[in-house]
Short mmCIF file of C-alpha atoms and ligand atoms in Angstrom, two decimals:
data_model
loop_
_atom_site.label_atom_id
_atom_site.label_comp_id
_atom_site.label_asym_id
_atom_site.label_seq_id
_atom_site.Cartn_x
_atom_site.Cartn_y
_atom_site.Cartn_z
CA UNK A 18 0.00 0.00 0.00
CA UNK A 19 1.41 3.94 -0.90
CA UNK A 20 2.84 5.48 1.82
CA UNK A 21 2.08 9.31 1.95
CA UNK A 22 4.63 10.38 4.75
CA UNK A 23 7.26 8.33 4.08
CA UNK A 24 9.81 10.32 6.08
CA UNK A 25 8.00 9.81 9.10
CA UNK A 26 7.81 7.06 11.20
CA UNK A 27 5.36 6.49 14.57
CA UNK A 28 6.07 9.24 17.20
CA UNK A 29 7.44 8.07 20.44
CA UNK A 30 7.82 9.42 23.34
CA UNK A 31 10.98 10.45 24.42
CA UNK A 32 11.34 12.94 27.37
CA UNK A 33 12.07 16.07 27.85
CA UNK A 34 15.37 16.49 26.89
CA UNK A 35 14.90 14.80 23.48
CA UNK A 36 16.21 17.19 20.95
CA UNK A 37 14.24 14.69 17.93
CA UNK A 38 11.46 17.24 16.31
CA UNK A 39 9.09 14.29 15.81
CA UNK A 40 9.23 12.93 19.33
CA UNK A 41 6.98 13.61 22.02
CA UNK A 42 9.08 15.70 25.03
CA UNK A 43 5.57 15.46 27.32
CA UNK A 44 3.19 13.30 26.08
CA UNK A 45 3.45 10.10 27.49
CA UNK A 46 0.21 8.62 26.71
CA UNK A 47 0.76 5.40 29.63
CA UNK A 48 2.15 8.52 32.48
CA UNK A 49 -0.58 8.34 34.82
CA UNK A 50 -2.24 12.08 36.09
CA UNK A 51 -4.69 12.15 38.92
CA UNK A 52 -5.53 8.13 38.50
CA UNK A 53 -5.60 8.34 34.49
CA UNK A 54 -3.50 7.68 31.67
CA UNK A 55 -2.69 10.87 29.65
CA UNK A 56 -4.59 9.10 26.77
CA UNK A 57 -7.45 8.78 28.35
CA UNK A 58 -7.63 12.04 30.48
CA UNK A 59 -6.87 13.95 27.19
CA UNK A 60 -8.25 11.80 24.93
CA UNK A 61 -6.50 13.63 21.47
CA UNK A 62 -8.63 14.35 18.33
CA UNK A 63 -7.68 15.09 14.91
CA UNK A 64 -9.85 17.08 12.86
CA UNK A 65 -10.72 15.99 9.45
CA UNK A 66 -11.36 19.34 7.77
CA UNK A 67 -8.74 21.44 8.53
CA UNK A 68 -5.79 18.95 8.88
CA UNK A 69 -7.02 16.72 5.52
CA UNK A 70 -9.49 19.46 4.12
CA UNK A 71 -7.49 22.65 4.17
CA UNK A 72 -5.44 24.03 1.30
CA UNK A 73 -3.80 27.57 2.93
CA UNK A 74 -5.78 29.70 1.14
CA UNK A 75 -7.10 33.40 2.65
CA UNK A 76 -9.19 36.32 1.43
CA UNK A 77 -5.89 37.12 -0.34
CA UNK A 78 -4.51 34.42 -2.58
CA UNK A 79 -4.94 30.51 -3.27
CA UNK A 80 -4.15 27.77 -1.44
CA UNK A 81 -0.49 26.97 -0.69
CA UNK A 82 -0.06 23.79 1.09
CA UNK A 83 1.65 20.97 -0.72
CA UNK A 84 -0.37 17.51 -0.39
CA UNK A 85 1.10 15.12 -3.00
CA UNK A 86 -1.61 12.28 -2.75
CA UNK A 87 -4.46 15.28 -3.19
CA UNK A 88 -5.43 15.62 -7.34
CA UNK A 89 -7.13 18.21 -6.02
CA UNK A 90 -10.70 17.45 -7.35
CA UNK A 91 -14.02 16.98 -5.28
CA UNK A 92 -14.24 13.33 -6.61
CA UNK A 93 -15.45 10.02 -4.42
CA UNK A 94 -11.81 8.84 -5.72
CA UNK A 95 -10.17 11.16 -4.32
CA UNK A 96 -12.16 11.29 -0.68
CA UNK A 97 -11.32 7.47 -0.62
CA UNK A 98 -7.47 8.06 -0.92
CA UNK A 99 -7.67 10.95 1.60
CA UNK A 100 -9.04 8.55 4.10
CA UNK A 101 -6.22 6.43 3.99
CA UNK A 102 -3.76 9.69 4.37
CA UNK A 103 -6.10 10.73 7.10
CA UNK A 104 -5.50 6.81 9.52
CA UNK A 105 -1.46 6.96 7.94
CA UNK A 106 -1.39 9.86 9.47
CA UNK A 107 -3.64 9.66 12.71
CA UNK A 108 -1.95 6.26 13.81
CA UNK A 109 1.41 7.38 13.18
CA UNK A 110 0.92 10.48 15.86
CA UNK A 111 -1.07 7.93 17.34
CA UNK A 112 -3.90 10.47 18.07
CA UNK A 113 -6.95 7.82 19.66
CA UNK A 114 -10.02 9.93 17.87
CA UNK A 115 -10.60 11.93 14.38
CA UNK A 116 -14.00 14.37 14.24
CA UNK A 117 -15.49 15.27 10.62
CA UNK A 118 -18.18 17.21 8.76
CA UNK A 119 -20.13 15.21 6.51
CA UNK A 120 -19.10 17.21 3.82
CA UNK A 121 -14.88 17.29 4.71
CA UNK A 122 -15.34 13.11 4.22
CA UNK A 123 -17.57 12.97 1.51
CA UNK A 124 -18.06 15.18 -1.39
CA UNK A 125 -21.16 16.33 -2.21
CA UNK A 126 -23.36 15.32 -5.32
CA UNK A 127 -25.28 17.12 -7.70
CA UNK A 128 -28.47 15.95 -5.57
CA UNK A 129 -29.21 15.05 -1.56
CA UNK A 130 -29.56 11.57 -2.76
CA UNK A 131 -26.17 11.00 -4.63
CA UNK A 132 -24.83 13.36 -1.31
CA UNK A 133 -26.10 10.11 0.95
CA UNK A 134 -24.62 7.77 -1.26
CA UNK A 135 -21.10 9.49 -1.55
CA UNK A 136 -21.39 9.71 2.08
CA UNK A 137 -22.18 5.94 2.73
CA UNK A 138 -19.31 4.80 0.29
CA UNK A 139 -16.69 6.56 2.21
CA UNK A 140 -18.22 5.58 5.47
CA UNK A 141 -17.59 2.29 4.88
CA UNK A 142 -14.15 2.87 4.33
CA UNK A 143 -13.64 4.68 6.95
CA UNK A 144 -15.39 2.08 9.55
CA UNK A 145 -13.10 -0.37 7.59
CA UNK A 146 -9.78 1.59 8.67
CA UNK A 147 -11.01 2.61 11.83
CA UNK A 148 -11.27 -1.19 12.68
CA UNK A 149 -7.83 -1.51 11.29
CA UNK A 150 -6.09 0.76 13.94
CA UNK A 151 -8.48 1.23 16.64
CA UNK A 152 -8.72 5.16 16.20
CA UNK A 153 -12.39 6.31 17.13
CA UNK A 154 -14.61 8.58 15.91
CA UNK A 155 -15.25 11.57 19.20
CA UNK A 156 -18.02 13.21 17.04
CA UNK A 157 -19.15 13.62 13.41
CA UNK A 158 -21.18 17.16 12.79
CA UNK A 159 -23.03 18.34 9.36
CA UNK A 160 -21.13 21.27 7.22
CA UNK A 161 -24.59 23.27 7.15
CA UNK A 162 -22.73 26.45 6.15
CA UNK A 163 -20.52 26.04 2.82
CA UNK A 164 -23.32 26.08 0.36
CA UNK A 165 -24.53 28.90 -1.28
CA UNK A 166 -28.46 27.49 -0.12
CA UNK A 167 -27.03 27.97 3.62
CA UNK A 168 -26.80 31.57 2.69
CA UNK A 169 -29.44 32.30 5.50
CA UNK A 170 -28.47 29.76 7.73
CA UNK A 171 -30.10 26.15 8.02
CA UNK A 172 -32.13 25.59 10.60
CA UNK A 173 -33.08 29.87 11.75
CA UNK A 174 -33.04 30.31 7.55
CA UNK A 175 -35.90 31.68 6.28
CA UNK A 176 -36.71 29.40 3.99
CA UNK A 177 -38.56 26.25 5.38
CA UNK A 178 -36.78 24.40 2.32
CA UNK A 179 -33.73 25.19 3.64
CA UNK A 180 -34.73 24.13 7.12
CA UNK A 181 -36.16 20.59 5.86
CA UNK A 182 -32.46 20.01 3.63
CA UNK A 183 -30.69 20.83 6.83
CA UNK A 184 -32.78 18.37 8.88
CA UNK A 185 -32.05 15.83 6.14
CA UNK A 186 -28.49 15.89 6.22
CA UNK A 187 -28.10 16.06 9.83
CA UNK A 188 -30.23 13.07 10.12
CA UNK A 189 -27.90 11.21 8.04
CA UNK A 190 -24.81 12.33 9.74
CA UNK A 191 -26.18 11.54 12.97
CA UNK A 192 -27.15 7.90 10.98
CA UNK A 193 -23.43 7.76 10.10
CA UNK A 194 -22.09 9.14 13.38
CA UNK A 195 -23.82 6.26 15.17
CA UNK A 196 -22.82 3.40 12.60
CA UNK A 197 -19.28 4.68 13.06
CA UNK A 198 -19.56 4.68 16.83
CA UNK A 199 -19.09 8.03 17.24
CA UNK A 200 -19.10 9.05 21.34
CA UNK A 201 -21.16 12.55 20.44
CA UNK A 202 -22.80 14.65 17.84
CA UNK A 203 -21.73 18.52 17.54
CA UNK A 204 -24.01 21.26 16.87
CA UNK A 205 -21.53 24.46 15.56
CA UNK A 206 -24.04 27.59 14.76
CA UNK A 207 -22.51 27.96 11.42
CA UNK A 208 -24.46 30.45 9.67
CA UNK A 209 -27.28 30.09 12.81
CA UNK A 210 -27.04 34.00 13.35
CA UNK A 211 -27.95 37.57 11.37
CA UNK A 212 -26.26 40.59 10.19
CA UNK A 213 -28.69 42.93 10.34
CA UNK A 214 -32.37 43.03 12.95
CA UNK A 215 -34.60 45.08 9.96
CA UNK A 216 -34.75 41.94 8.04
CA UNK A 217 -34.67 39.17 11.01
CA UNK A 218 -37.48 37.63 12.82
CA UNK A 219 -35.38 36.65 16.36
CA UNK A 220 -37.88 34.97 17.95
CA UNK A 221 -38.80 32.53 15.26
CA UNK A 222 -35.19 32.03 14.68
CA UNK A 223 -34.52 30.81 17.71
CA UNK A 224 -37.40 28.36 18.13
CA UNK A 225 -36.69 27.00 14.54
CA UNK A 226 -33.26 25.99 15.86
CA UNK A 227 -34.71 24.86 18.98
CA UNK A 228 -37.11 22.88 17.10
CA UNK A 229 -33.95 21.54 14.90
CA UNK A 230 -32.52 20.56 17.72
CA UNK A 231 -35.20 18.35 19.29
CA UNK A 232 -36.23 16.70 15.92
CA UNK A 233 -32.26 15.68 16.25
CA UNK A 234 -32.46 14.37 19.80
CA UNK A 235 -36.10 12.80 18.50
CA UNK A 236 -34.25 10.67 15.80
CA UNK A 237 -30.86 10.32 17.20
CA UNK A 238 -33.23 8.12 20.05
CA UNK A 239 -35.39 6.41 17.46
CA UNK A 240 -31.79 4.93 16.35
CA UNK A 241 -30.84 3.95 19.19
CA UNK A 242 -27.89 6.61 19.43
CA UNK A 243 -26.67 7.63 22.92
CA UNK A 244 -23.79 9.50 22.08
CA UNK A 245 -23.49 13.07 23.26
CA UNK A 246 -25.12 16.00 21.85
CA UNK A 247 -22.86 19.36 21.67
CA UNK A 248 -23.24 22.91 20.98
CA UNK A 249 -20.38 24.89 20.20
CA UNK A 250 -20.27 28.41 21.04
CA UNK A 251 -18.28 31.68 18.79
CA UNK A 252 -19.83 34.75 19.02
CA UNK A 253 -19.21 35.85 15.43
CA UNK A 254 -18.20 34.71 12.13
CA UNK A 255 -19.56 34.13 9.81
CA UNK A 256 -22.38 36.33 11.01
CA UNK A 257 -22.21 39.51 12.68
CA UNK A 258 -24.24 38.17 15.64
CA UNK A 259 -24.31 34.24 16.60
CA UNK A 260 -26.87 32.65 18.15
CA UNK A 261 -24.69 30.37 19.56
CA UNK A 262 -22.41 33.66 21.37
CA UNK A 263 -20.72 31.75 23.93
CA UNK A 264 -20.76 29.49 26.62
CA UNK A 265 -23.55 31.28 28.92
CA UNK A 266 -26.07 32.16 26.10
CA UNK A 267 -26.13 28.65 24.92
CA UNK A 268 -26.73 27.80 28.14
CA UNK A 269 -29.90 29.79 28.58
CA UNK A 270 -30.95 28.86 25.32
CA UNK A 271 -30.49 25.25 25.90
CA UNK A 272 -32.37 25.50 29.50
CA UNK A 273 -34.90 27.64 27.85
CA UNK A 274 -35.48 25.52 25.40
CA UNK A 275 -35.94 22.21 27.53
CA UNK A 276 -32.85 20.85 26.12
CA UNK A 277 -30.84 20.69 29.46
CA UNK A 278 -29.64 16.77 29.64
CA UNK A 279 -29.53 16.74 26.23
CA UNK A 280 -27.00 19.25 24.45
CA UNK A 281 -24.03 19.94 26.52
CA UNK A 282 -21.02 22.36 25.07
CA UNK A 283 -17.88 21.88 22.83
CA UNK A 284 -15.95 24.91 23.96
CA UNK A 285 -13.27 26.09 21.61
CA UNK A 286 -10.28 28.83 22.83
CA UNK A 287 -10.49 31.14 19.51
CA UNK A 288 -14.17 31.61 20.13
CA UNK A 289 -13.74 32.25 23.54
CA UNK A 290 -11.12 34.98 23.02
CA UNK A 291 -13.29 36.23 20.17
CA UNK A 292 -16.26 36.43 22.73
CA UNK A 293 -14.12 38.69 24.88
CA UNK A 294 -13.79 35.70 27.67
CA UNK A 295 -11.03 33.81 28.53
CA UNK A 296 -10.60 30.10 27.55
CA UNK A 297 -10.99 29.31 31.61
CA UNK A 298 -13.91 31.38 31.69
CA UNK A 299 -15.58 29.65 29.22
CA UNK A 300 -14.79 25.87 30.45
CA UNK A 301 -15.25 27.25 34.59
CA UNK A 302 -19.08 28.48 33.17
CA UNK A 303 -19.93 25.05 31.10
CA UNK A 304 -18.58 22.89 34.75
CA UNK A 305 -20.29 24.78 37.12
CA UNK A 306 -23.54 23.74 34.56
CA UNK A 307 -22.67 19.97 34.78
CA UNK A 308 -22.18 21.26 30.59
CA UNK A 309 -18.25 20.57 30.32
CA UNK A 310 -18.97 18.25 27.39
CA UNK A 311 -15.61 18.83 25.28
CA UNK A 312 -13.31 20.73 23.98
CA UNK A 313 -11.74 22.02 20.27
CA UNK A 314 -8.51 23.33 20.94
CA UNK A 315 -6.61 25.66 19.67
CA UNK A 316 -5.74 29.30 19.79
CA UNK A 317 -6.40 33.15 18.53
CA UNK A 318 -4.35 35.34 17.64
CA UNK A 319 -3.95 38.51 20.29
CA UNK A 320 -3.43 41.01 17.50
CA UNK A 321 -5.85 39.41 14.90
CA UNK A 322 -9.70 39.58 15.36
CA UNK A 323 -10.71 36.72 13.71
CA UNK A 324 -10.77 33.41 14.13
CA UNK A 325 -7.03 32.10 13.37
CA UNK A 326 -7.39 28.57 14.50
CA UNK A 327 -4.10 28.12 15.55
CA UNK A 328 -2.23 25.17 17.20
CA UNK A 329 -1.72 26.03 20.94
CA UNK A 330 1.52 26.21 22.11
CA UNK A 331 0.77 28.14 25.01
CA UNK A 332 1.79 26.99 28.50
CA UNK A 333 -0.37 28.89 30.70
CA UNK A 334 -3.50 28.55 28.55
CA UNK A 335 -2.95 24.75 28.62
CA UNK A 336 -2.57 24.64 32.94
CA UNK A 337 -5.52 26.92 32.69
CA UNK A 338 -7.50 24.40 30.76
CA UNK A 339 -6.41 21.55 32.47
CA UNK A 340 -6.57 22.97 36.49
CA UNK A 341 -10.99 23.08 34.79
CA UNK A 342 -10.35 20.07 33.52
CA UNK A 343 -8.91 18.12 36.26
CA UNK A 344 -11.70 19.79 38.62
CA UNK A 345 -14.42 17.65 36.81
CA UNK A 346 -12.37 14.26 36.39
CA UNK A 347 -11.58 14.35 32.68
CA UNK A 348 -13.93 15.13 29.80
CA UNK A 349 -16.39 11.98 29.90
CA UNK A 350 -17.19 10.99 26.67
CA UNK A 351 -15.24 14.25 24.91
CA UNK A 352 -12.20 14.66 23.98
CA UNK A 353 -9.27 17.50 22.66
CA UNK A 354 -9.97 17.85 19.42
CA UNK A 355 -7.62 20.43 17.59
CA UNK A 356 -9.73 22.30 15.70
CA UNK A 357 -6.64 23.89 14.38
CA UNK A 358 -4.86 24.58 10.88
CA UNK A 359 -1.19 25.03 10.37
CA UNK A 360 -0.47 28.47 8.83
CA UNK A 361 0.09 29.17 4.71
CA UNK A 362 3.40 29.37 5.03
CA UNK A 363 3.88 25.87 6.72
CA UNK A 364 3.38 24.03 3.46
CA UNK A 365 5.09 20.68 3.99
CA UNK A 366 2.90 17.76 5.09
CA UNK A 367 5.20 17.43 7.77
CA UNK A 368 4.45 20.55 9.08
CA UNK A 369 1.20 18.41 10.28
CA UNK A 370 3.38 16.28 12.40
CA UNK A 371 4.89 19.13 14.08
CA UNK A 372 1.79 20.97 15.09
CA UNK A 373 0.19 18.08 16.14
CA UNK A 374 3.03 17.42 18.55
CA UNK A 375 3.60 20.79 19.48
CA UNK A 376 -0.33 21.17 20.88
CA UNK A 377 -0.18 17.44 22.46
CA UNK A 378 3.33 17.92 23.95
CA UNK A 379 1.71 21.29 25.42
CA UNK A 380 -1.74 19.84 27.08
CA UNK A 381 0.21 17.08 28.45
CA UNK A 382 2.40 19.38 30.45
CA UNK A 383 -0.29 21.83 30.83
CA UNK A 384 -2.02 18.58 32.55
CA UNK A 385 1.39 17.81 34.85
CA UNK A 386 1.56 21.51 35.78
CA UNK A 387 -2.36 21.61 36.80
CA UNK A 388 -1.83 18.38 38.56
CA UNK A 389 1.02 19.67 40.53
CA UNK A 390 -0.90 23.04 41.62
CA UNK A 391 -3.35 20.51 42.87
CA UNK A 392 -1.55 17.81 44.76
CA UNK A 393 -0.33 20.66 46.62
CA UNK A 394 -3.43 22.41 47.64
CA UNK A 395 -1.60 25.62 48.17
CA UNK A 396 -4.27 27.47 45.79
CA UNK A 397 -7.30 25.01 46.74
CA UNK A 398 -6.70 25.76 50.48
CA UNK A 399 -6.48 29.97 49.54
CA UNK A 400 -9.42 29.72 47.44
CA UNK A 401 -11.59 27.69 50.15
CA UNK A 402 -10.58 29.83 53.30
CA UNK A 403 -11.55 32.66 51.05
CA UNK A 404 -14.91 32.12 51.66
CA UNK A 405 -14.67 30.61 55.58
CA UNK A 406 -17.11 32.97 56.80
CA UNK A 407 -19.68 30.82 54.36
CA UNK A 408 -19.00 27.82 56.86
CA UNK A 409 -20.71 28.55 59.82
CA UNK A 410 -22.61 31.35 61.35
CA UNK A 411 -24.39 33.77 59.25
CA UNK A 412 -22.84 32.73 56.11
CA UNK A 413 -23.93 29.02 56.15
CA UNK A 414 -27.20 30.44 57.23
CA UNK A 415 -27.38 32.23 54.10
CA UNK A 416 -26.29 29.33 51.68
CA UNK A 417 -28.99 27.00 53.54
CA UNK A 418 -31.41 29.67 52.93
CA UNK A 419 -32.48 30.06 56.50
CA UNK A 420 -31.48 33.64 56.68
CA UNK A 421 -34.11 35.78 55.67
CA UNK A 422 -33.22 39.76 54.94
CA UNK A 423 -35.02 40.82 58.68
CA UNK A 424 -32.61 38.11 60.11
CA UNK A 425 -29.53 39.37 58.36
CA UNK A 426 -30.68 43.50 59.31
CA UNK A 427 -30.81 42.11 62.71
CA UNK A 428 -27.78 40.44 62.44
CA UNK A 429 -25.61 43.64 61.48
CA UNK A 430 -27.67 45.65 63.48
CA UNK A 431 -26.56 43.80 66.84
CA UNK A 432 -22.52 43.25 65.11
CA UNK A 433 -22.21 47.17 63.77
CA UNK A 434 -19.42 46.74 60.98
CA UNK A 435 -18.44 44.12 58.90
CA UNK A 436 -15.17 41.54 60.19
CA UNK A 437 -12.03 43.29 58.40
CA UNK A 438 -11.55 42.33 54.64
CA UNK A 439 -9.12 40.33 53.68
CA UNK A 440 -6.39 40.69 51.03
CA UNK A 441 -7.20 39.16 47.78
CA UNK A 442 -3.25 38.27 46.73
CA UNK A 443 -3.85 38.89 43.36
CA UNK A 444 -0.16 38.63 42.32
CA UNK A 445 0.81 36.44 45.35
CA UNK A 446 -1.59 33.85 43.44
CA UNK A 447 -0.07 34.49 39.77
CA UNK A 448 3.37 34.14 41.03
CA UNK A 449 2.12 31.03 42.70
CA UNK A 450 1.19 29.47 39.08
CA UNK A 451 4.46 31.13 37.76
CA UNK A 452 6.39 28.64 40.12
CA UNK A 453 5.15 25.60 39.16
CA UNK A 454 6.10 26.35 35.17
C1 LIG B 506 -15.79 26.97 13.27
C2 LIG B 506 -16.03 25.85 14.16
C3 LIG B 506 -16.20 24.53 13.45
C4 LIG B 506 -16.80 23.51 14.39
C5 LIG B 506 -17.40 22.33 13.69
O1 LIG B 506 -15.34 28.03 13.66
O2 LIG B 506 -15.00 25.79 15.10
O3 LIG B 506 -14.99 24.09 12.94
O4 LIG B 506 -15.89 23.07 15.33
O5 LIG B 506 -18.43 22.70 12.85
NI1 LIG B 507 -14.64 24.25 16.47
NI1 LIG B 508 -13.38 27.87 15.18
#
């Protein structure tokens, strides 16, 4: 069989003074943090679209990125060769999942019906190879943006036609996701949004795409699917305003919508950052929701505004992640899926090899650092005597709810003045991080 990255061969791990390129330095997927193997505490994804999908190009020139095996065309020949690229490459990092659109896998036919079948042949293929190496599918998701029909959005378009032709392709993916054994299904708004309020009906919007989403929970259970459900929030791009803004409005829409239990949240760093919110904010909002569900990661761009999709490299942001992370025991049934393209100007296939590495190698230390911080409490034990005067007297009268606002007048009526505040050690606590990196 034709090799497509010849000059690589599987990446081992080999500590942190390896000076090898395509070695691991951190990731150790048997190292054991907080009772579970790296692999399975950070459970790696690959992402079909932007590591097997994209071609470098921006609003400024064509695509740049050199990919031999690729002719380049939108043919079913074509998406069958890319799948065997796609496990080449996913077993030689030795990443345990791969996510897709329907659409990245699959090219689309002149008609929903030749779309299905394209679809089915190269889901067979890829259930084929993914029995072959034992890589799993963390979630498939529906491209319900790229077409020109999508132009409105899919399920808060307009157009009830455009609604139905969402509903059917989801309803295969999900069909595919399951038959693949896919752990959850992703919901990204895509074009779920508007640019401008004279021409936009909100309120029906919203319920269409609350209605979209329980038709999908309807059929996903009339399959027999239990996998996950996931909604991904980004605040903007491609529309001006997303419904899907971040973490804490798809939260209200899901528990207005009487989808709580059902739809949890993929939370991804760009759209965080884009949101205005930091990557821990988002993740810290999802736990405290029992919503944590997974995460795409990657990261912004400080001085761009859009959404770069980088590989993250970043240190801090990865102990950020993790110390959220770690709080809730792992990520379930999600995983770390880098949602992330190398740049235009890293044109070499094996330029996917080093990104890859570069983002695993930094969660797995992110997760040692995080565990560390932990194991020694130092930060745990600030953060809980914080809030002591919560854990008896008047304050754990007030979190039982016995304190009524004529108890607590009385109370400070009878004491005078508040007991003294207390420092917050706002740089006492970052230089407490800074020692354990
Ligand atoms: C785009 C989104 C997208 C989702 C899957 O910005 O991140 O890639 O993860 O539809
Ligand atoms: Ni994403
Ligand atoms: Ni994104």
């Amino acid at each position: 069989m034709a090799e497509y990255f010849p000059e690589v061969q599987s990446i081992q791990y080999e500590g942190p003074q390896s000076k090898n390129a395509l070695a691991f330095k951190h990731y150790n997927p048997d190292e054991v943090i907080e009772g579970q193997t790296m692999r399975d505490l950070l459970r790696f994804s690959v992402c079909y679209w932007h590591t097997f999908r994209g071609t470098g190009v921006d609003p400024f020139g064509a695509g740049t990125l050199v990919r031999p095996w690729d002719d380049g065309s939108n043919s079913v020949e074509n998406a069958l060769k890319r799948v065997d690229v796609a496990f080449e490459f996913m077993s030689k990092l030795g990443a345990p999942f791969y996510c897709w659109h329907d659409r990245d896998v699959a090219p689309e036919g002149a008609t929903l019906r030749e779309s299905h079948a394209n679809f089915d042949t190269i889901a067979a293929k890829l259930k084929e190879k993914q029995g072959e190496t034992g890589i799993k599918l963390l979630w498939g998701t529906a491209n319900l943006f790229s077409h020109p029909r999508f132009m409105h959005g899919a399920a808060t378009s307009c157009n009830a036609d455009v609604f139905a032709y969402a509903a059917a392709q989801v309803k295969k993916a999900i069909e595919v996701t399951y038959e693949l054994g896919g752990e959850n299904y992703v919901f990204w708004g895509g074009r779920e949004g508007y640019h401008n309020l004279y021409n936009t009906d909100m309120q029906r919007e919203l319920d269409h795409l609350a209605r979209f989403m329980h038709l999908a929970h309807d059929h996903a259970k009339s399959i027999g699917f239990t996998g996950q459900f996931l909604f991904e929030p980004k605040p903007k791009e491609p529309t001006k305003h997303q419904y899907d803004f971040d973490a804490a409005t798809c939260l209200n829409f899901i528990g207005r919508n009487g989808l709580d239990g059902i739809v949890k949240l993929n939370i991804e760093t760009n759209h965080a950052t884009l949101a205005g919110h930091t990557m821990m904010h988002e993740l810290e909002i999802a736990r405290i929701h029992n919503a944590l569900g997974s995460i795409d990661a990657n990261t912004g761009d400080l001085l761009l505004g859009w959404d770069t999709d980088q590989f993250p490299t970043d240190i801090y942001l990865a102990t950020q992640i993790m110390l959220v992370l770690l709080k809730q025991g792992g990520l379930g049934s999600g995983g770390t899926n880098f949602d992330a393209k190398v740049r235009r100007e890293s044109f070499d296939p094996v330029d996917l090899f080093h990104a890859h590495i570069g983002g695993m190698d930094c969660f797995a230390r992110g997760a040692k650092i995080a565990a560390a911080i932990r194991a020694d409490g130092v930060l745990d034990d600030f953060v809980k005597n914080r809030y002591r005067s919560y854990d008896s007297g008047i304050g754990a009268k007030i979190e039982d709810g016995t304190a009524s606002f004529a108890d607590l007048e009385a109370y400070m009526l009878e004491k005078g003045e508040i007991s003294p505040n207390e420092s917050g050690r706002q740089e006492w606590v970052e230089n407490l991080i800074n020692q354990y990196l």
